[in-house]
Structure formats: structure tokens, C-alpha cells
mmCIF file of C-alpha atoms and ligand atoms in Angstrom:
data_model
loop_
_atom_site.group_PDB
_atom_site.id
_atom_site.type_symbol
_atom_site.label_atom_id
_atom_site.label_comp_id
_atom_site.label_asym_id
_atom_site.label_seq_id
_atom_site.Cartn_x
_atom_site.Cartn_y
_atom_site.Cartn_z
ATOM 1 C CA MET N 265 -14.264 -14.766 -4.825
ATOM 2 C CA VAL N 266 -14.461 -10.619 -5.004
ATOM 3 C CA THR N 267 -18.067 -9.233 -4.888
ATOM 4 C CA PRO N 268 -19.238 -7.217 -8.345
ATOM 5 C CA THR N 269 -18.248 -3.573 -8.345
ATOM 6 C CA SER N 270 -20.683 -0.850 -8.348
ATOM 7 C CA ALA N 271 -20.040 2.168 -10.748
ATOM 8 C CA GLN N 272 -21.323 4.533 -8.576
ATOM 9 C CA ARG N 273 -18.677 4.038 -5.807
ATOM 10 C CA PHE N 274 -16.546 6.213 -6.488
ATOM 11 C CA ASP N 275 -18.255 9.062 -9.104
ATOM 12 C CA GLY N 276 -16.409 11.850 -8.850
ATOM 13 C CA ARG N 277 -14.131 11.207 -6.405
ATOM 14 C CA THR N 278 -10.041 10.974 -7.450
ATOM 15 C CA VAL N 279 -8.357 9.526 -5.861
ATOM 16 C CA VAL N 280 -3.631 8.691 -5.535
ATOM 17 C CA VAL N 281 -2.386 5.353 -5.629
ATOM 18 C CA THR N 282 1.389 3.930 -5.409
ATOM 19 C CA GLY N 283 3.228 1.375 -7.178
ATOM 20 C CA ALA N 284 0.197 1.161 -9.002
ATOM 21 C CA GLY N 285 1.882 -0.700 -11.908
ATOM 22 C CA SER N 286 1.804 -4.537 -10.109
ATOM 23 C CA GLY N 287 0.157 -6.425 -8.177
ATOM 24 C CA ILE N 288 -2.127 -4.517 -5.594
ATOM 25 C CA GLY N 289 -1.580 -1.519 -6.895
ATOM 26 C CA ARG N 290 -2.473 -2.000 -10.210
ATOM 27 C CA ALA N 291 -5.579 -3.549 -8.745
ATOM 28 C CA THR N 292 -6.947 -1.712 -6.617
ATOM 29 C CA ALA N 293 -6.753 1.344 -9.329
ATOM 30 C CA GLU N 294 -8.408 -1.089 -12.280
ATOM 31 C CA ARG N 295 -11.384 -1.847 -9.675
ATOM 32 C CA LEU N 296 -11.285 2.449 -8.181
ATOM 33 C CA LEU N 297 -11.874 2.926 -11.979
ATOM 34 C CA ALA N 298 -14.859 0.557 -12.835
ATOM 35 C CA GLU N 299 -16.456 2.255 -9.551
ATOM 36 C CA GLY N 300 -15.782 5.741 -10.654
ATOM 37 C CA ALA N 301 -13.267 6.808 -9.736
ATOM 38 C CA THR N 302 -10.440 9.191 -11.816
ATOM 39 C CA VAL N 303 -6.762 7.818 -10.457
ATOM 40 C CA VAL N 304 -3.673 9.365 -10.491
ATOM 41 C CA ALA N 305 -1.507 6.054 -10.282
ATOM 42 C CA GLY N 306 2.468 6.244 -9.941
ATOM 43 C CA ASP N 307 4.841 3.386 -10.418
ATOM 44 C CA VAL N 308 8.876 3.378 -10.836
ATOM 45 C CA ASN N 309 7.130 1.436 -13.241
ATOM 46 C CA GLN N 310 7.002 2.591 -16.375
ATOM 47 C CA GLU N 311 5.957 -0.257 -18.711
ATOM 48 C CA ARG N 312 3.824 -1.364 -15.909
ATOM 49 C CA LEU N 313 2.748 1.617 -16.231
ATOM 50 C CA ASP N 314 1.978 1.934 -19.639
ATOM 51 C CA GLU N 315 0.261 -1.738 -19.598
ATOM 52 C CA LEU N 316 -2.391 -0.848 -16.768
ATOM 53 C CA ALA N 317 -2.846 2.580 -19.122
ATOM 54 C CA ALA N 318 -3.153 0.057 -22.254
ATOM 55 C CA ALA N 319 -5.462 -2.440 -20.469
ATOM 56 C CA ALA N 320 -8.047 0.824 -18.133
ATOM 57 C CA ALA N 321 -7.733 2.689 -21.989
ATOM 58 C CA THR N 322 -10.120 5.762 -19.892
ATOM 59 C CA GLU N 323 -9.789 9.046 -19.673
ATOM 60 C CA ARG N 324 -10.433 8.624 -16.093
ATOM 61 C CA LEU N 325 -7.174 7.495 -15.398
ATOM 62 C CA VAL N 326 -2.714 9.360 -15.364
ATOM 63 C CA VAL N 327 -0.914 7.939 -15.386
ATOM 64 C CA ARG N 328 2.991 9.153 -13.937
ATOM 65 C CA ALA N 329 5.875 7.483 -13.448
ATOM 66 C CA GLY N 330 8.865 8.316 -10.245
ATOM 67 C CA ASP N 331 10.418 7.042 -7.230
ATOM 68 C CA ILE N 332 8.238 7.889 -4.230
ATOM 69 C CA THR N 333 11.445 8.604 -2.174
ATOM 70 C CA ASP N 334 11.750 11.666 -4.499
ATOM 71 C CA GLN N 335 9.269 14.583 -3.303
ATOM 72 C CA ALA N 336 9.241 15.942 -6.702
ATOM 73 C CA HIS N 337 7.594 12.943 -7.856
ATOM 74 C CA ILE N 338 4.865 13.168 -4.314
ATOM 75 C CA ASP N 339 4.743 16.790 -5.363
ATOM 76 C CA GLU N 340 3.541 15.746 -8.625
ATOM 77 C CA LEU N 341 1.372 13.200 -7.248
ATOM 78 C CA VAL N 342 -0.766 15.174 -5.059
ATOM 79 C CA ALA N 343 -0.851 18.152 -7.993
ATOM 80 C CA LEU N 344 -2.563 15.687 -10.654
ATOM 81 C CA ALA N 345 -4.693 14.920 -8.265
ATOM 82 C CA GLY N 346 -5.806 18.853 -7.715
ATOM 83 C CA ASP N 347 -8.797 20.351 -5.108
ATOM 84 C CA GLU N 348 -10.163 17.198 -5.999
ATOM 85 C CA LEU N 349 -8.581 14.680 -3.783
ATOM 86 C CA PHE N 350 -10.549 12.455 -2.139
ATOM 87 C CA GLY N 351 -7.962 9.164 -1.451
ATOM 88 C CA LEU N 352 -4.816 8.375 -0.827
ATOM 89 C CA VAL N 353 -3.584 4.662 -1.635
ATOM 90 C CA ASN N 354 -0.203 4.255 -0.013
ATOM 91 C CA ASN N 355 0.510 0.929 -1.511
ATOM 92 C CA ALA N 356 3.943 1.061 -3.482
ATOM 93 C CA GLY N 357 6.601 -1.853 -1.439
ATOM 94 C CA ILE N 358 9.200 -3.375 -1.022
ATOM 95 C CA MET N 359 10.420 -6.448 1.049
ATOM 96 C CA ASP N 360 14.402 -6.882 1.931
ATOM 97 C CA GLY N 361 15.725 -9.859 1.387
ATOM 98 C CA PHE N 362 14.790 -11.447 4.959
ATOM 99 C CA VAL N 363 18.266 -10.299 6.396
ATOM 100 C CA PRO N 364 18.414 -10.330 10.379
ATOM 101 C CA THR N 365 19.587 -7.202 12.592
ATOM 102 C CA GLY N 366 23.134 -8.056 13.068
ATOM 103 C CA GLU N 367 23.600 -7.829 8.766
ATOM 104 C CA ILE N 368 21.493 -5.068 7.302
ATOM 105 C CA PRO N 369 23.586 -3.118 4.992
ATOM 106 C CA ASP N 370 22.953 0.471 6.302
ATOM 107 C CA ASP N 371 21.872 1.207 2.824
ATOM 108 C CA LEU N 372 19.940 -1.679 2.778
ATOM 109 C CA TRP N 373 17.527 -0.154 5.815
ATOM 110 C CA GLU N 374 17.864 3.134 4.536
ATOM 111 C CA ARG N 375 16.088 1.893 0.808
ATOM 112 C CA VAL N 376 12.712 0.383 2.666
ATOM 113 C CA PHE N 377 12.399 2.940 5.883
ATOM 114 C CA ALA N 378 12.903 5.482 2.797
ATOM 115 C CA VAL N 379 9.710 3.729 0.577
ATOM 116 C CA ASN N 380 7.163 1.844 3.059
ATOM 117 C CA VAL N 381 7.272 4.680 6.164
ATOM 118 C CA THR N 382 8.683 7.860 4.808
ATOM 119 C CA ALA N 383 7.527 8.229 1.014
ATOM 120 C CA PRO N 384 3.648 7.604 2.549
ATOM 121 C CA MET N 385 3.960 10.869 5.220
ATOM 122 C CA LYS N 386 5.134 12.425 2.965
ATOM 123 C CA LEU N 387 2.785 11.475 0.590
ATOM 124 C CA ILE N 388 -0.328 11.434 3.337
ATOM 125 C CA ARG N 389 1.402 15.272 4.184
ATOM 126 C CA ALA N 390 0.930 16.441 0.576
ATOM 127 C CA ALA N 391 -2.186 15.535 0.717
ATOM 128 C CA LEU N 392 -3.758 15.716 4.181
ATOM 129 C CA PRO N 393 -4.320 19.910 2.636
ATOM 130 C CA ALA N 394 -6.798 19.172 -0.788
ATOM 131 C CA MET N 395 -8.205 16.895 2.112
ATOM 132 C CA LEU N 396 -8.913 18.796 5.292
ATOM 133 C CA GLU N 397 -10.181 21.810 2.205
ATOM 134 C CA SER N 398 -13.137 19.227 1.016
ATOM 135 C CA GLY N 399 -13.266 18.144 5.015
ATOM 136 C CA ASP N 400 -13.953 14.347 3.693
ATOM 137 C CA GLY N 401 -10.484 12.755 2.443
ATOM 138 C CA ARG N 402 -9.440 9.613 3.413
ATOM 139 C CA ILE N 403 -6.567 7.181 2.982
ATOM 140 C CA VAL N 404 -4.996 3.574 3.160
ATOM 141 C CA ASN N 405 -1.584 2.348 4.012
ATOM 142 C CA VAL N 406 -0.855 -0.648 2.422
ATOM 143 C CA THR N 407 1.123 -2.721 5.912
ATOM 144 C CA SER N 408 1.965 -6.307 6.162
ATOM 145 C CA GLU N 409 1.279 -9.034 8.455
ATOM 146 C CA ALA N 410 5.159 -7.961 9.650
ATOM 147 C CA GLY N 411 3.697 -4.720 11.054
ATOM 148 C CA THR N 412 2.216 -6.619 13.685
ATOM 149 C CA ARG N 413 5.592 -9.628 13.971
ATOM 150 C CA ALA N 414 7.769 -10.834 13.507
ATOM 151 C CA GLY N 415 9.049 -14.282 10.854
ATOM 152 C CA ALA N 416 6.900 -13.121 7.923
ATOM 153 C CA SER N 417 10.073 -10.809 6.469
ATOM 154 C CA GLY N 418 13.603 -9.457 7.290
ATOM 155 C CA THR N 419 14.032 -6.757 10.638
ATOM 156 C CA ALA N 420 14.135 -3.910 8.020
ATOM 157 C CA TYR N 421 10.496 -4.540 6.522
ATOM 158 C CA SER N 422 10.186 -6.266 10.135
ATOM 159 C CA ALA N 423 10.111 -2.595 11.332
ATOM 160 C CA SER N 424 8.794 -0.333 8.179
ATOM 161 C CA LYS N 425 6.043 -2.251 8.579
ATOM 162 C CA HIS N 426 4.862 -1.640 12.870
ATOM 163 C CA ALA N 427 6.138 1.960 11.680
ATOM 164 C CA ALA N 428 3.422 1.976 8.451
ATOM 165 C CA VAL N 429 1.000 0.877 11.755
ATOM 166 C CA GLY N 430 1.784 3.298 14.053
ATOM 167 C CA LEU N 431 1.875 5.654 11.293
ATOM 168 C CA THR N 432 -2.108 4.897 10.107
ATOM 169 C CA LYS N 433 -3.138 5.060 13.712
ATOM 170 C CA SER N 434 -1.342 8.692 14.539
ATOM 171 C CA THR N 435 -2.937 9.512 11.410
ATOM 172 C CA ALA N 436 -7.084 8.764 11.744
ATOM 173 C CA PHE N 437 -6.133 10.403 16.128
ATOM 174 C CA PHE N 438 -4.976 13.442 14.919
ATOM 175 C CA TYR N 439 -7.244 13.881 11.873
ATOM 176 C CA GLY N 440 -10.250 11.612 12.324
ATOM 177 C CA PRO N 441 -12.447 14.882 13.840
ATOM 178 C CA ARG N 442 -11.687 16.917 10.682
ATOM 179 C CA GLY N 443 -13.017 14.425 8.887
ATOM 180 C CA ILE N 444 -9.936 12.020 7.718
ATOM 181 C CA ARG N 445 -10.441 8.650 7.843
ATOM 182 C CA CYS N 446 -6.986 6.546 8.182
ATOM 183 C CA ASN N 447 -6.721 2.902 7.840
ATOM 184 C CA ALA N 448 -4.845 0.256 7.295
ATOM 185 C CA VAL N 449 -4.587 -3.119 4.991
ATOM 186 C CA ALA N 450 -2.288 -5.673 6.325
ATOM 187 C CA PRO N 451 -1.884 -8.628 3.878
ATOM 188 C CA GLY N 452 -0.463 -12.151 4.210
ATOM 189 C CA ARG N 453 0.840 -14.031 0.470
ATOM 190 C CA VAL N 454 -0.789 -12.396 -2.165
ATOM 191 C CA LYS N 455 0.588 -13.155 -6.006
ATOM 192 C CA THR N 456 2.800 -10.434 -7.152
ATOM 193 C CA ASN N 457 6.324 -9.515 -8.128
ATOM 194 C CA ILE N 458 7.134 -8.359 -4.912
ATOM 195 C CA ARG N 459 9.149 -11.561 -4.530
ATOM 196 C CA ASP N 460 11.593 -8.446 -6.832
ATOM 197 C CA THR N 461 12.254 -7.337 -3.702
ATOM 198 C CA ALA N 462 12.941 -11.262 -1.829
ATOM 199 C CA ALA N 463 14.789 -13.534 -2.430
ATOM 200 C CA PRO N 464 16.518 -14.283 0.553
ATOM 201 C CA ARG N 465 19.915 -12.809 1.517
ATOM 202 C CA SER N 466 21.056 -14.685 4.836
ATOM 203 C CA PRO N 467 20.606 -17.986 4.619
ATOM 204 C CA TRP N 468 20.285 -19.055 7.867
ATOM 205 C CA ALA N 469 18.059 -16.232 8.344
ATOM 206 C CA TRP N 470 16.016 -17.756 5.905
ATOM 207 C CA ASP N 471 15.728 -21.246 7.720
ATOM 208 C CA ARG N 472 14.427 -19.574 11.016
ATOM 209 C CA VAL N 473 11.931 -17.809 8.520
ATOM 210 C CA GLN N 474 11.232 -20.759 6.098
ATOM 211 C CA PRO N 475 9.175 -22.673 9.167
ATOM 212 C CA VAL N 476 7.702 -19.805 10.980
ATOM 213 C CA ILE N 477 6.003 -18.927 6.656
ATOM 214 C CA ALA N 478 5.717 -22.130 5.373
ATOM 215 C CA PRO N 479 1.703 -22.453 6.382
ATOM 216 C CA VAL N 480 0.759 -19.296 5.141
ATOM 217 C CA LEU N 481 2.221 -19.434 1.993
ATOM 218 C CA GLU N 482 -0.718 -21.582 -0.279
ATOM 219 C CA PRO N 483 -2.846 -20.166 -1.321
ATOM 220 C CA ALA N 484 -2.021 -17.080 -2.107
ATOM 221 C CA ALA N 485 -4.354 -14.204 -2.140
ATOM 222 C CA ASP N 486 -5.506 -12.613 -5.841
ATOM 223 C CA PRO N 487 -4.439 -9.207 -5.602
ATOM 224 C CA ALA N 488 -8.291 -8.463 -6.273
ATOM 225 C CA GLU N 489 -8.723 -9.704 -2.598
ATOM 226 C CA LEU N 490 -7.117 -6.973 -1.197
ATOM 227 C CA ALA N 491 -7.753 -4.478 -4.069
ATOM 228 C CA ALA N 492 -11.368 -5.283 -2.453
ATOM 229 C CA VAL N 493 -10.222 -4.183 1.200
ATOM 230 C CA ILE N 494 -8.502 -1.291 -0.172
ATOM 231 C CA CYS N 495 -11.890 -0.173 -1.606
ATOM 232 C CA TRP N 496 -14.016 -0.608 1.129
ATOM 233 C CA LEU N 497 -11.776 1.168 3.393
ATOM 234 C CA LEU N 498 -12.036 3.998 1.021
ATOM 235 C CA SER N 499 -15.577 4.210 -0.034
ATOM 236 C CA ASP N 500 -18.390 5.648 2.307
ATOM 237 C CA ASP N 501 -19.253 1.512 3.298
ATOM 238 C CA SER N 502 -16.930 2.378 6.432
ATOM 239 C CA SER N 503 -17.411 5.383 7.457
ATOM 240 C CA ASN N 504 -17.122 4.264 11.763
ATOM 241 C CA ILE N 505 -13.592 2.943 10.754
ATOM 242 C CA ASN N 506 -10.520 5.392 11.248
ATOM 243 C CA GLY N 507 -7.652 3.911 12.545
ATOM 244 C CA VAL N 508 -7.814 -0.045 12.397
ATOM 245 C CA ASN N 509 -4.643 -1.924 11.027
ATOM 246 C CA LEU N 510 -6.913 -4.678 8.562
ATOM 247 C CA PHE N 511 -6.087 -8.287 8.038
ATOM 248 C CA SER N 512 -7.142 -9.603 4.356
ATOM 249 C CA ASP N 513 -4.859 -13.005 5.189
ATOM 250 C CA ALA N 514 -7.042 -15.628 5.565
ATOM 251 C CA GLY N 515 -6.745 -16.141 8.723
ATOM 252 C CA TRP N 516 -2.471 -15.891 9.199
ATOM 253 C CA SER N 517 -3.243 -13.099 11.988
ATOM 254 C CA THR N 518 -4.966 -16.276 14.602
ATOM 255 C CA MET N 519 -0.810 -17.984 14.292
HETATM 256 N N1 NAD F 612 2.211 -9.596 -1.709
HETATM 257 C C1 NAD F 612 2.550 -10.127 -0.433
HETATM 258 O O1 NAD F 612 2.629 -10.804 -0.293
HETATM 259 C C2 NAD F 612 2.272 -8.830 0.583
HETATM 260 C C3 NAD F 612 2.154 -8.864 1.065
HETATM 261 C C4 NAD F 612 2.138 -8.192 2.326
HETATM 262 C C5 NAD F 612 2.606 -7.239 2.383
HETATM 263 N N2 NAD F 612 2.619 -6.954 0.674
HETATM 264 C C6 NAD F 612 2.746 -4.910 0.299
HETATM 265 O O2 NAD F 612 2.023 -5.171 -0.564
HETATM 266 C C7 NAD F 612 2.539 -3.453 -0.695
HETATM 267 C C8 NAD F 612 1.854 -4.176 -2.748
HETATM 268 O O3 NAD F 612 3.445 -4.632 -2.999
HETATM 269 P P1 NAD F 612 2.512 -5.859 -4.120
HETATM 270 O O4 NAD F 612 2.717 -6.885 -3.014
HETATM 271 O O5 NAD F 612 1.184 -5.756 -5.377
HETATM 272 O O6 NAD F 612 4.191 -5.899 -4.942
HETATM 273 P P2 NAD F 612 4.932 -5.462 -6.490
HETATM 274 O O7 NAD F 612 5.846 -5.652 -6.644
HETATM 275 O O8 NAD F 612 3.831 -6.347 -7.393
HETATM 276 O O9 NAD F 612 3.795 -4.284 -6.834
HETATM 277 C C9 NAD F 612 4.371 -2.447 -6.100
HETATM 278 C C10 NAD F 612 4.337 -1.849 -7.059
HETATM 279 O O10 NAD F 612 5.378 -0.902 -6.800
HETATM 280 C C11 NAD F 612 6.879 -0.392 -7.254
HETATM 281 N N3 NAD F 612 7.126 0.709 -6.311
HETATM 282 C C12 NAD F 612 8.171 -0.275 -5.528
HETATM 283 N N4 NAD F 612 9.013 1.104 -4.893
HETATM 284 C C13 NAD F 612 9.061 1.732 -5.703
HETATM 285 C C14 NAD F 612 9.152 3.492 -5.222
HETATM 286 N N5 NAD F 612 9.820 3.317 -5.091
HETATM 287 N N6 NAD F 612 8.458 4.064 -6.400
HETATM 288 C C15 NAD F 612 7.095 3.841 -6.902
HETATM 289 N N7 NAD F 612 6.846 2.679 -7.135
HETATM 290 C C16 NAD F 612 7.436 2.175 -6.948
HETATM 291 C C17 NAD F 612 6.539 -1.459 -8.130
HETATM 292 O O11 NAD F 612 7.763 -1.013 -9.556
HETATM 293 C C18 NAD F 612 5.837 -2.538 -7.986
HETATM 294 O O12 NAD F 612 5.371 -2.074 -9.645
HETATM 295 C C19 NAD F 612 3.634 -3.286 -0.590
HETATM 296 O O13 NAD F 612 3.422 -2.603 -0.118
HETATM 297 C C20 NAD F 612 3.356 -4.773 0.050
HETATM 298 O O14 NAD F 612 5.085 -4.551 0.716
HETATM 299 C C21 NAD F 612 2.818 -6.880 -0.095
#
């Protein structure tokens, strides 16, 4: 159960959300819109963005298709937000087929890091000038249970999400005193389309992972439950929170 939205919480505030066409990103974009924000929604999948736009039916939503590993797309998202840029949700991410270290193809490693680590860093870097100018900026990175432990994914995804936690903390450390808060949300299992990149590719590695994740596969959370946490971290209610990696996982992190 998610609390009712507040019509005013993000009035006049512009937030960029990546991976907004599906799952957690879409739920976040929709909640932000319901709470008054202007949303710049990016996703590599045009069709999904079109669905979001049709469902939202508001001029406060701007959608732009593109790949976040493309600097031109990053620049475009930030430019669309303009000087009003208040928030950034680095949500887009991909999994790695549960591949263990010894079997990682170079292109898999490089792609997972490009999407899950390098692109969020570049988005933050591009967003900072407008946030520093206003002296008020909020960044939320979507990490994972795999950001603090092994056994939730393959090696590339685990390493990338650990790096995303470090990106979060370091950004918070340097820019907190200048009015920018940077936090992360670590979901457990959520009902989304992430399975597109989660099909196991190494039978023995999957046998090793399965007993570790089996107890937490069900019930999977609803994306709206993650959106609620992300929006709280973007809001003034979390004003004293900076640099945390907040688990929203029904307690998986305790196991
Ligand atoms: N679903 C889970 O169980 C779960 C658990 C832990 C962490 N996460 C994290 O949550 C975040 C959101 O994932 P989700 O579960 O909502 O998945 P999802 O696949 O439903 O949505 C992700 C969206 O990102 C987009 N995307 C992927 N690569 C992109 C790129 N290079 N450029 C632009 N857009 C791109 C996809 O098209 C998709 O619409 C990810 O960072 C993921 O690692 C998900």
C-alpha cells in the first residue's frame, strides 16, 4: 500500500527520469506528475515512452527517446529541463544474465558498466551546473541489493551497483555543502521488465545463485512502492538525508 500523492509536493520543480518507459522509472515519472512536477522522461524504448505520454496526458511531461550511453542524449535531457532542473533520477539499468567473473564477455562487462555506472555519472555531471546555480538539487540513483552483496546477480551487475553506491556517496560528500543531496534506493525484487536482461546465461552460476535469491523472489514489490521512496528522497521531507543507500526490499538486506 502506497500513501496518497500530494498535489503540491513538486509544484514548479523539474525532474529528469531515465528508464521512464517501464517499471520503477515509469512509476516514478507518474508519481512525480501526480505531485505537480514537470518531468523530462528518457528511455531507449520509444514505444514505452509513447505509452507513458498517452496515459499521462499532460503538458508537464516531456518524453525523449535515446540511449543514456550517448552523450548527446544526456545533454538533450538536461537541456530540456533547462535552468529549472531540480531533480535527477538515475533509474535506467540492465542486468547481466547472472554471469560469473570467469565467463564475462568483454562486451557484457562494458555495456553493464556503461549503462549502470558511466551514464549516471555523466548525467550527474551534466545536471550539476543548473543545480549548483540554484543551490538546490536532488539526485536519486537506483541501485540494488547487488550493490552491497554478492549472490543477487552476476559479477558485472554486482560490481556496477557497488560502483553506483560509491558514486552516490562521493557525490553527496562533495556537493552536500553546496545544496545538492544525492541518495540511492536499493530495490529488492520488483515486478518490472528487467527480466529482459536477466535470463541466466551460465547454468552452474545460476545453480549457485538460485538458493540465495529463491527466498526473496516472491512476493515481488510493486514499482509504485519504489516510486514512493524515490519521491520521498527527492522531496523536502528527507532534507537531512544525504549519501544513503536506502534499501526498499521488504527486509532482504537483513538476510
Ligand atoms: N526489478 C527489480 O527487481 C530490480 C531490483 C533491483 C534493482 N533494480 C534496478 O531498478 C532500475 C529500474 O529497473 P526496472 O526493474 O524498472 O527495469 P525495466 O526493465 O522495467 O525498466 C528499465 C527501463 O530502462 C530502459 N533502459 C535500459 N537501458 C537503457 C539505456 N541504455 N538508455 C535509456 N534507457 C534504457 C529500458 O528500456 C526500460 O524501459 C534499474 O537500475 C535496475 O537495475 C531493479
